[in-house]
């Protein structure tokens, strides 16, 4: 009998142990793409990191071919300046497995050629435990005014696209909110564009257009809204903003006719002037609609740093 109990205890202990062991995650950096130069997509690893949760003891699996790539753990400063002079650790042989054995920020870059500058860099934040499940905060109902870019304003951002991504990343936009774009008359403008135009930076057609600063745009519909400048190369250089508006606001009860679904590109409308209807009628209240949000990972640690660069 005692033996049975001992066996049972052993079984339980083994089970618990196996569960604990199973909790260690190996993160394949870049998933199937591995550790490479993300041509044309400099935020590739930022986006990858944003979807992962890094817990103390987890492993990073950098899959690359020895000689073609390498990976160095570096300081925050070296990460931002792509300085590979004096790395904390350098892994020349691929693939490389790195255990995240301390909490806090980790920064990795590729040191070969200009790989880092082209986007082969990864920043992440390691926490001691998965933490409490994100408790959905009570949805905001009162409209707010947002000054796009805050003190930076609306211009070609010094560090590129990351500036407006960072600005928008943890903000919640609801129908009725107002975006204020401050820019220089005559050398910039604001165009409301489709997702395709935002992605391709083809601004030959826009949904709405503003050339007097400040441009004040009221968000009248839920879903994704895209903004850029029509001036040459401004969009390509990162003057572009994407936000996701959630539907409900007690201030403006939603109508239900001809609604675009949240997540679809805004439908064209030719209105201009203050507060155009940029996406058609307000759709029904998706109380569950998630705000545009990138959590964890790169942008999480990046925000104060980008702001420090800007101001
Ligand atoms: C690592 O990358 C190589 C080449 O792309 C690929 O063949 C291999 O399956 C990858 N290994 C893992 C474990 O993903
Ligand atoms: C790169 O880092 C090294 C060592 O930390 C430092 O001496 C050097 O000045 C840095 N170079 C640049 C261009 O910042
Ligand atoms: C690194 O981790 C991968 C995936 O977990 C594993 O297949 C590989 O054998 C490990 N390599 C080394 C050198 O530990
Ligand atoms: C983490 O691992 C590195 C490299 O293996 C080692 O130098 C360092 O002492 C370790 N840190 C802790 C807290 O175990
Ligand atoms: C937003 O700004 C407008 C004018 O710029 C003002 O009339 C309005 O009260 C402001 N709304 C909020 C919620 O601050
Ligand atoms: C967004 O992040 C900034 C800086 O980390 C923080 O001050 C602010 O409270 C956050 N806003 C929301 C709505 O989470
Ligand atoms: C830009 O978009 C317009 C219409 O949306 C299209 O006619 C034109 O061919 C596009 N230009 C390029 C370079 O893709
Ligand atoms: C831009 O022009 C408009 C109208 O001409 C004017 O009201 C506004 O003050 C100007 N804004 C700036 C920032 O110069
Ligand atoms: C916007 O929100 C909708 C609904 O939550 C979601 O399906 C879509 O992916 C979001 N778009 C972006 C760009 O986050
Ligand atoms: C890293 O995550 C921890 C726990 O969530 C948080 O307290 C800390 O502020 C984060 N650090 C950075 C630089 O984001």
Coordinates of C-alpha atoms and ligand atoms in Angstrom, one line a residue:
X1 CA 0.0 0.0 0.0
X2 CA 2.7 2.4 1.0
X3 CA 4.5 1.4 -2.2
X4 CA 1.4 2.3 -4.2
X5 CA 1.3 5.7 -2.6
X6 CA 5.0 6.3 -3.3
X7 CA 4.4 5.3 -6.9
X8 CA 1.5 7.6 -7.1
X9 CA 3.5 10.4 -5.6
X10 CA 6.3 9.7 -8.0
X11 CA 3.9 9.7 -10.9
X12 CA 2.5 13.0 -9.9
X13 CA 6.0 14.4 -9.4
X14 CA 7.0 13.2 -12.9
X15 CA 3.9 14.7 -14.3
X16 CA 4.5 18.0 -12.7
X17 CA 8.1 17.9 -13.8
X18 CA 7.1 17.1 -17.4
X19 CA 4.7 20.0 -17.4
X20 CA 7.4 22.3 -16.1
X21 CA 9.8 21.1 -18.7
X22 CA 7.2 21.5 -21.4
X23 CA 6.7 25.1 -20.3
X24 CA 10.2 26.0 -21.7
X25 CA 9.6 27.3 -25.2
X26 CA 12.1 27.4 -28.0
X27 CA 11.3 30.4 -30.2
X28 CA 12.4 29.9 -33.8
X29 CA 13.5 33.4 -34.6
X30 CA 11.7 34.5 -37.7
X31 CA 9.7 31.3 -37.7
X32 CA 10.2 29.5 -41.1
X33 CA 12.3 32.3 -42.5
X34 CA 15.0 31.9 -39.9
X35 CA 17.6 34.5 -39.2
X36 CA 18.3 36.5 -42.4
X37 CA 18.3 39.9 -44.0
X38 CA 14.6 40.7 -44.3
X39 CA 14.8 42.5 -47.7
X40 CA 12.3 45.2 -48.0
X41 CA 10.8 44.5 -44.6
X42 CA 13.0 46.1 -42.0
X43 CA 10.4 45.6 -39.3
X44 CA 10.2 41.9 -39.9
X45 CA 11.8 40.9 -36.6
X46 CA 9.9 43.6 -34.7
X47 CA 6.7 42.1 -35.9
X48 CA 7.9 38.6 -35.1
X49 CA 8.9 39.6 -31.6
X50 CA 5.7 41.4 -30.9
X51 CA 3.7 38.2 -31.3
X52 CA 5.9 36.1 -28.9
X53 CA 6.0 36.1 -25.2
X54 CA 9.5 35.5 -23.8
X55 CA 9.8 33.8 -20.4
X56 CA 12.9 33.3 -18.4
X57 CA 14.5 30.0 -19.4
X58 CA 13.1 30.0 -22.9
X59 CA 15.4 29.4 -25.8
X60 CA 16.0 31.3 -29.0
X61 CA 16.7 29.3 -32.1
X62 CA 18.6 31.4 -34.7
X63 CA 18.5 29.3 -37.9
X64 CA 21.2 30.5 -40.3
X65 CA 24.1 29.1 -42.4
X66 CA 27.5 29.5 -40.9
X67 CA 29.5 32.1 -42.9
X68 CA 26.4 33.7 -44.5
X69 CA 25.0 35.1 -41.3
X70 CA 26.0 35.5 -37.7
X71 CA 24.3 36.8 -34.6
X72 CA 25.6 39.0 -31.8
X73 CA 24.0 39.9 -28.6
X74 CA 24.7 43.6 -28.1
X75 CA 23.8 46.6 -25.9
X76 CA 20.8 48.7 -26.5
X77 CA 22.9 51.5 -27.9
X78 CA 24.8 49.2 -30.3
X79 CA 21.4 47.8 -31.4
X80 CA 20.2 51.2 -32.4
X81 CA 23.4 52.3 -34.1
X82 CA 24.1 48.8 -35.6
X83 CA 27.5 48.9 -33.9
X84 CA 29.1 45.5 -33.9
X85 CA 32.5 46.6 -32.5
X86 CA 32.2 45.2 -29.0
X87 CA 29.3 42.7 -28.8
X88 CA 28.3 41.0 -25.5
X89 CA 28.5 37.7 -27.3
X90 CA 29.0 36.7 -30.9
X91 CA 27.7 33.4 -32.4
X92 CA 29.3 32.7 -35.7
X93 CA 28.1 29.1 -36.1
X94 CA 24.6 28.5 -37.3
X95 CA 22.1 27.5 -36.2
X96 CA 22.6 29.1 -32.8
X97 CA 20.6 28.3 -29.7
X98 CA 20.6 31.0 -27.0
X99 CA 19.0 30.5 -23.6
X100 CA 17.3 33.6 -22.2
X101 CA 18.7 33.1 -18.7
X102 CA 17.9 36.6 -17.3
X103 CA 14.9 38.9 -17.3
X104 CA 14.9 42.2 -19.1
X105 CA 15.8 43.4 -22.5
X106 CA 17.9 41.5 -25.0
X107 CA 19.3 42.9 -28.3
X108 CA 20.6 41.0 -31.2
X109 CA 22.0 42.1 -34.5
X110 CA 23.7 40.5 -37.5
X111 CA 27.2 41.9 -37.7
X112 CA 28.1 41.0 -41.3
X113 CA 28.1 43.7 -44.0
X114 CA 25.1 46.0 -43.5
X115 CA 22.8 43.2 -42.4
X116 CA 21.8 45.1 -39.3
X117 CA 20.9 48.3 -41.1
X118 CA 18.8 46.3 -43.5
X119 CA 16.7 44.9 -40.6
X120 CA 18.6 41.9 -39.3
X121 CA 18.1 42.9 -35.7
X122 CA 15.9 41.8 -32.9
X123 CA 14.9 43.3 -29.5
X124 CA 12.9 41.6 -26.9
X125 CA 11.9 41.7 -23.3
X126 CA 12.1 38.7 -21.1
X127 CA 9.8 38.4 -18.1
X128 CA 9.9 36.0 -15.1
X129 CA 6.5 34.6 -15.7
X130 CA 3.8 34.7 -18.3
X131 CA 2.0 37.2 -16.0
X132 CA -1.7 37.6 -15.6
X133 CA -3.9 37.2 -18.6
X134 CA -4.5 40.7 -20.1
X135 CA -7.6 41.9 -18.4
X136 CA -9.6 43.8 -20.9
X137 CA -9.8 47.4 -19.7
X138 CA -13.2 49.0 -19.8
X139 CA -13.6 50.3 -23.3
X140 CA -13.3 54.1 -23.6
X141 CA -16.5 55.8 -24.7
X142 CA -15.6 59.5 -24.6
X143 CA -14.0 60.8 -27.9
X144 CA -10.5 62.1 -27.7
X145 CA -8.3 64.4 -29.7
X146 CA -5.0 62.9 -30.8
X147 CA -2.1 64.9 -32.2
X148 CA -0.5 62.6 -34.7
X149 CA 3.2 62.1 -33.7
X150 CA 2.7 64.4 -30.7
X151 CA 5.5 66.9 -30.7
X152 CA 7.1 65.4 -33.8
X153 CA 4.1 66.4 -35.8
X154 CA 3.4 65.1 -39.3
X155 CA 6.6 64.9 -41.4
X156 CA 9.1 62.6 -42.8
X157 CA 10.2 61.0 -39.5
X158 CA 14.0 60.9 -38.8
X159 CA 14.0 57.2 -38.1
X160 CA 11.4 56.2 -40.7
X161 CA 8.2 54.3 -40.4
X162 CA 8.8 53.2 -36.9
X163 CA 7.9 56.6 -35.6
X164 CA 4.2 56.5 -36.5
X165 CA 4.0 52.8 -35.8
X166 CA 5.3 53.5 -32.3
X167 CA 3.1 56.5 -31.9
X168 CA 0.0 54.4 -32.7
X169 CA 1.0 51.1 -31.1
X170 CA -0.7 51.2 -27.8
X171 CA -3.4 53.7 -28.5
X172 CA -7.1 52.8 -28.8
X173 CA -9.1 54.7 -31.4
X174 CA -12.9 54.8 -31.2
X175 CA -15.4 56.2 -33.6
X176 CA -15.7 59.9 -32.8
X177 CA -12.0 60.4 -32.0
X178 CA -10.2 63.2 -33.8
X179 CA -6.8 63.1 -35.4
X180 CA -4.9 66.4 -35.6
X181 CA -2.1 66.5 -38.2
X182 CA 0.3 69.4 -37.7
X183 CA 2.5 70.0 -40.7
X184 CA 4.1 72.7 -42.8
X185 CA 1.8 74.3 -45.3
X186 CA 3.1 74.0 -48.8
X187 CA 5.7 71.3 -48.1
X188 CA 3.4 68.6 -46.7
X189 CA -0.1 67.3 -46.7
X190 CA -2.3 64.5 -45.5
X191 CA -4.0 62.0 -47.7
X192 CA -6.5 59.4 -46.5
X193 CA -5.7 56.4 -48.6
X194 CA -6.5 52.7 -49.1
X195 CA -4.5 49.9 -47.5
X196 CA -3.0 49.1 -50.9
X197 CA -1.9 52.7 -51.4
X198 CA -0.5 52.7 -47.9
X199 CA 1.5 49.5 -48.5
X200 CA 2.7 50.5 -52.0
X201 CA 3.0 54.2 -51.3
X202 CA 1.1 54.8 -54.6
X203 CA -0.6 58.1 -53.7
X204 CA -1.9 58.9 -57.2
X205 CA -5.5 58.5 -55.8
X206 CA -6.6 59.4 -52.3
X207 CA -9.9 59.1 -50.5
X208 CA -9.6 62.5 -49.0
X209 CA -6.9 65.1 -49.0
X210 CA -5.9 68.0 -46.8
X211 CA -3.3 70.7 -47.4
X212 CA -4.0 73.2 -44.7
X213 CA -2.4 72.6 -41.4
X214 CA -3.7 71.6 -38.9
X215 CA -5.7 68.9 -40.7
X216 CA -8.4 67.8 -38.3
X217 CA -9.9 64.5 -39.2
X218 CA -12.7 62.9 -37.2
X219 CA -12.8 59.1 -37.3
X220 CA -16.3 58.3 -38.4
X221 CA -16.1 54.6 -39.0
X222 CA -14.7 51.5 -37.5
X223 CA -11.9 49.5 -39.1
X224 CA -8.6 50.3 -40.5
X225 CA -7.7 53.9 -41.6
X226 CA -4.6 54.8 -43.6
X227 CA -2.9 58.1 -43.9
X228 CA 0.2 59.3 -45.8
X229 CA 1.6 62.3 -47.6
X230 CA 1.3 62.8 -51.3
X231 CA 4.7 64.6 -51.6
X232 CA 7.4 62.7 -53.4
X233 CA 9.1 60.0 -51.4
X234 CA 7.5 61.1 -48.1
X235 CA 5.5 57.9 -47.9
X236 CA 8.5 55.7 -48.8
X237 CA 10.5 57.4 -46.2
X238 CA 8.0 56.5 -43.5
X239 CA 5.5 59.3 -43.3
X240 CA 2.6 56.9 -43.1
X241 CA 0.1 56.0 -40.4
X242 CA -2.2 53.1 -40.0
X243 CA -4.7 52.9 -37.2
X244 CA -7.6 50.6 -36.3
X245 CA -10.7 52.1 -35.1
X246 CA -13.1 50.2 -32.9
X247 CA -16.7 50.7 -33.5
X248 CA -18.6 51.7 -30.4
X249 CA -18.9 55.0 -28.8
X250 CA -21.8 56.0 -26.7
X251 CA -21.4 59.5 -28.2
X252 CA -22.3 58.4 -31.7
X253 CA -24.6 55.4 -31.7
X254 CA -23.8 53.2 -34.6
X255 CA -26.1 52.9 -37.6
X256 CA -26.2 49.7 -39.5
X257 CA -26.6 50.3 -43.2
X258 CA -23.9 49.3 -45.7
X259 CA -21.3 48.8 -43.1
X260 CA -17.8 48.0 -43.9
X261 CA -16.5 45.2 -41.7
X262 CA -13.8 46.2 -39.3
X263 CA -10.5 45.1 -40.7
X264 CA -11.5 45.9 -44.3
X265 CA -9.9 48.8 -46.1
X266 CA -11.9 51.9 -45.9
X267 CA -14.2 52.4 -48.8
X268 CA -13.6 55.4 -51.0
X269 CA -15.4 58.6 -50.4
X270 CA -14.7 61.9 -52.1
X271 CA -15.5 64.2 -49.2
X272 CA -12.9 66.7 -48.1
X273 CA -12.8 69.3 -45.5
X274 CA -13.1 69.0 -41.8
X275 CA -14.2 65.6 -40.6
X276 CA -14.9 63.7 -43.7
X277 CA -16.5 60.4 -43.7
X278 CA -13.4 58.4 -44.4
X279 CA -14.9 55.0 -44.3
X280 CA -18.6 55.2 -45.0
X281 CA -21.4 54.7 -42.4
X282 CA -20.5 53.5 -38.9
X283 CA -20.8 49.8 -38.5
X284 CA -22.5 48.0 -35.7
X285 CA -20.8 48.1 -32.4
X286 CA -18.1 45.4 -32.3
X287 CA -17.7 45.5 -28.6
X288 CA -15.1 42.8 -29.1
X289 CA -13.2 44.6 -31.8
X290 CA -9.6 44.8 -30.8
X291 CA -7.8 48.1 -30.9
X292 CA -4.8 48.4 -33.2
X293 CA -2.1 47.1 -30.9
X294 CA 1.3 45.6 -31.1
X295 CA 2.2 44.2 -27.7
X296 CA 5.4 43.0 -26.2
X297 CA 8.6 42.6 -28.1
X298 CA 10.4 45.3 -30.0
X299 CA 8.0 48.2 -30.0
X300 CA 7.4 47.7 -26.3
X301 CA 11.0 48.5 -25.5
X302 CA 11.4 50.8 -28.3
X303 CA 8.9 53.5 -27.6
X304 CA 10.8 55.6 -25.1
X305 CA 14.0 55.2 -27.1
X306 CA 12.4 56.4 -30.3
X307 CA 10.9 59.3 -28.5
X308 CA 14.2 60.1 -27.0
X309 CA 15.7 60.2 -30.5
X310 CA 12.9 62.4 -31.8
X311 CA 12.8 65.0 -29.1
Ligands
LIG1 C1 16.9 25.9 -40.9 O1 17.0 26.5 -42.2 C2 17.3 25.6 -43.2 C3 17.6 26.3 -44.5 O2 16.6 27.3 -44.7 C4 16.1 24.6 -43.4 O3 16.4 23.7 -44.4 C5 15.9 23.9 -42.0 O4 14.8 23.1 -42.1 C6 15.8 24.9 -40.9 N1 15.8 24.2 -39.6 C7 14.8 24.3 -38.8 C8 14.9 23.5 -37.5 O5 13.8 25.0 -38.9
LIG2 C1 31.0 51.3 -31.4 O1 31.1 50.7 -30.1 C2 32.5 50.8 -29.6 C3 32.6 50.0 -28.4 O2 31.5 50.2 -27.5 C4 32.9 52.3 -29.4 O3 34.2 52.4 -29.0 C5 32.7 53.0 -30.8 O4 32.9 54.4 -30.6 C6 31.3 52.8 -31.3 N1 31.2 53.3 -32.6 C7 30.3 54.2 -33.0 C8 30.4 54.6 -34.4 O5 29.4 54.6 -32.2
LIG3 C1 19.0 24.0 -31.2 O1 17.6 23.9 -31.0 C2 17.0 23.1 -32.1 C3 15.6 23.2 -32.0 O2 15.2 23.1 -30.6 C4 17.6 21.7 -32.1 O3 17.0 21.0 -33.2 C5 19.1 21.8 -32.3 O4 19.6 20.5 -32.2 C6 19.7 22.7 -31.2 N1 21.1 22.9 -31.6 C7 22.1 22.9 -30.7 C8 23.5 23.2 -31.2 O5 21.9 22.9 -29.5
LIG4 C1 23.5 33.4 -18.9 O1 24.3 32.7 -19.9 C2 25.5 33.4 -20.3 C3 26.0 32.7 -21.5 O2 25.8 31.3 -21.4 C4 26.4 33.4 -19.1 O3 27.6 34.1 -19.4 C5 25.7 34.1 -17.9 O4 26.5 34.1 -16.8 C6 24.4 33.5 -17.6 N1 23.6 34.3 -16.7 C7 22.9 33.8 -15.7 C8 22.2 34.8 -14.8 O5 22.9 32.6 -15.5
LIG5 C1 -11.0 68.4 -29.8 O1 -10.6 69.6 -30.4 C2 -11.7 70.4 -30.9 C3 -11.2 71.6 -31.6 O2 -9.8 71.5 -31.9 C4 -12.5 70.8 -29.7 O3 -13.7 71.5 -30.1 C5 -13.0 69.5 -28.9 O4 -13.7 69.9 -27.8 C6 -11.9 68.6 -28.6 N1 -12.4 67.4 -28.1 C7 -11.9 66.8 -27.0 C8 -12.5 65.5 -26.6 O5 -10.9 67.2 -26.4
LIG6 C1 1.4 53.8 -24.1 O1 2.7 53.7 -23.8 C2 3.2 54.9 -23.1 C3 4.7 54.7 -22.9 O2 5.0 53.4 -22.5 C4 2.5 55.0 -21.8 O3 3.0 56.2 -21.1 C5 1.0 55.1 -22.0 O4 0.3 55.2 -20.8 C6 0.5 54.0 -22.8 N1 -0.9 54.2 -23.2 C7 -1.8 53.3 -23.1 C8 -3.2 53.7 -23.5 O5 -1.5 52.1 -22.7
LIG7 C1 -1.3 53.8 -58.7 O1 -2.7 53.6 -58.6 C2 -3.4 54.1 -59.7 C3 -4.9 54.0 -59.4 O2 -5.1 53.6 -58.0 C4 -3.1 53.2 -60.9 O3 -3.8 53.7 -62.0 C5 -1.6 53.3 -61.1 O4 -1.2 52.4 -62.2 C6 -0.8 53.0 -59.9 N1 0.6 53.2 -60.2 C7 1.5 52.3 -59.9 C8 3.0 52.7 -60.2 O5 1.3 51.2 -59.5
LIG8 C1 -1.9 76.8 -43.1 O1 -2.8 77.5 -44.0 C2 -4.1 77.8 -43.4 C3 -5.0 78.4 -44.4 O2 -4.2 79.1 -45.4 C4 -3.9 78.7 -42.2 O3 -5.1 78.9 -41.5 C5 -3.0 78.0 -41.2 O4 -2.7 78.8 -40.1 C6 -1.7 77.6 -41.8 N1 -1.0 76.7 -40.9 C7 0.3 76.8 -40.6 C8 0.9 75.9 -39.7 O5 1.0 77.7 -41.1
LIG9 C1 -8.4 45.8 -36.9 O1 -9.3 45.2 -36.1 C2 -9.9 44.1 -36.7 C3 -11.0 43.6 -35.7 O2 -10.5 43.5 -34.4 C4 -8.9 43.0 -37.0 O3 -9.5 42.0 -37.6 C5 -7.8 43.6 -37.9 O4 -6.8 42.7 -38.1 C6 -7.2 44.9 -37.3 N1 -6.3 45.5 -38.2 C7 -5.1 45.9 -37.8 C8 -4.3 46.5 -38.8 O5 -4.7 45.7 -36.7
LIG10 C1 9.9 44.2 -19.5 O1 8.8 43.6 -19.0 C2 8.6 43.8 -17.6 C3 7.5 42.9 -17.1 O2 6.3 43.1 -17.9 C4 8.3 45.3 -17.4 O3 8.1 45.5 -16.0 C5 9.4 46.1 -17.9 O4 9.1 47.5 -17.8 C6 9.7 45.7 -19.4 N1 10.9 46.5 -19.8 C7 10.9 47.2 -20.9 C8 12.1 47.9 -21.2 O5 9.9 47.3 -21.6

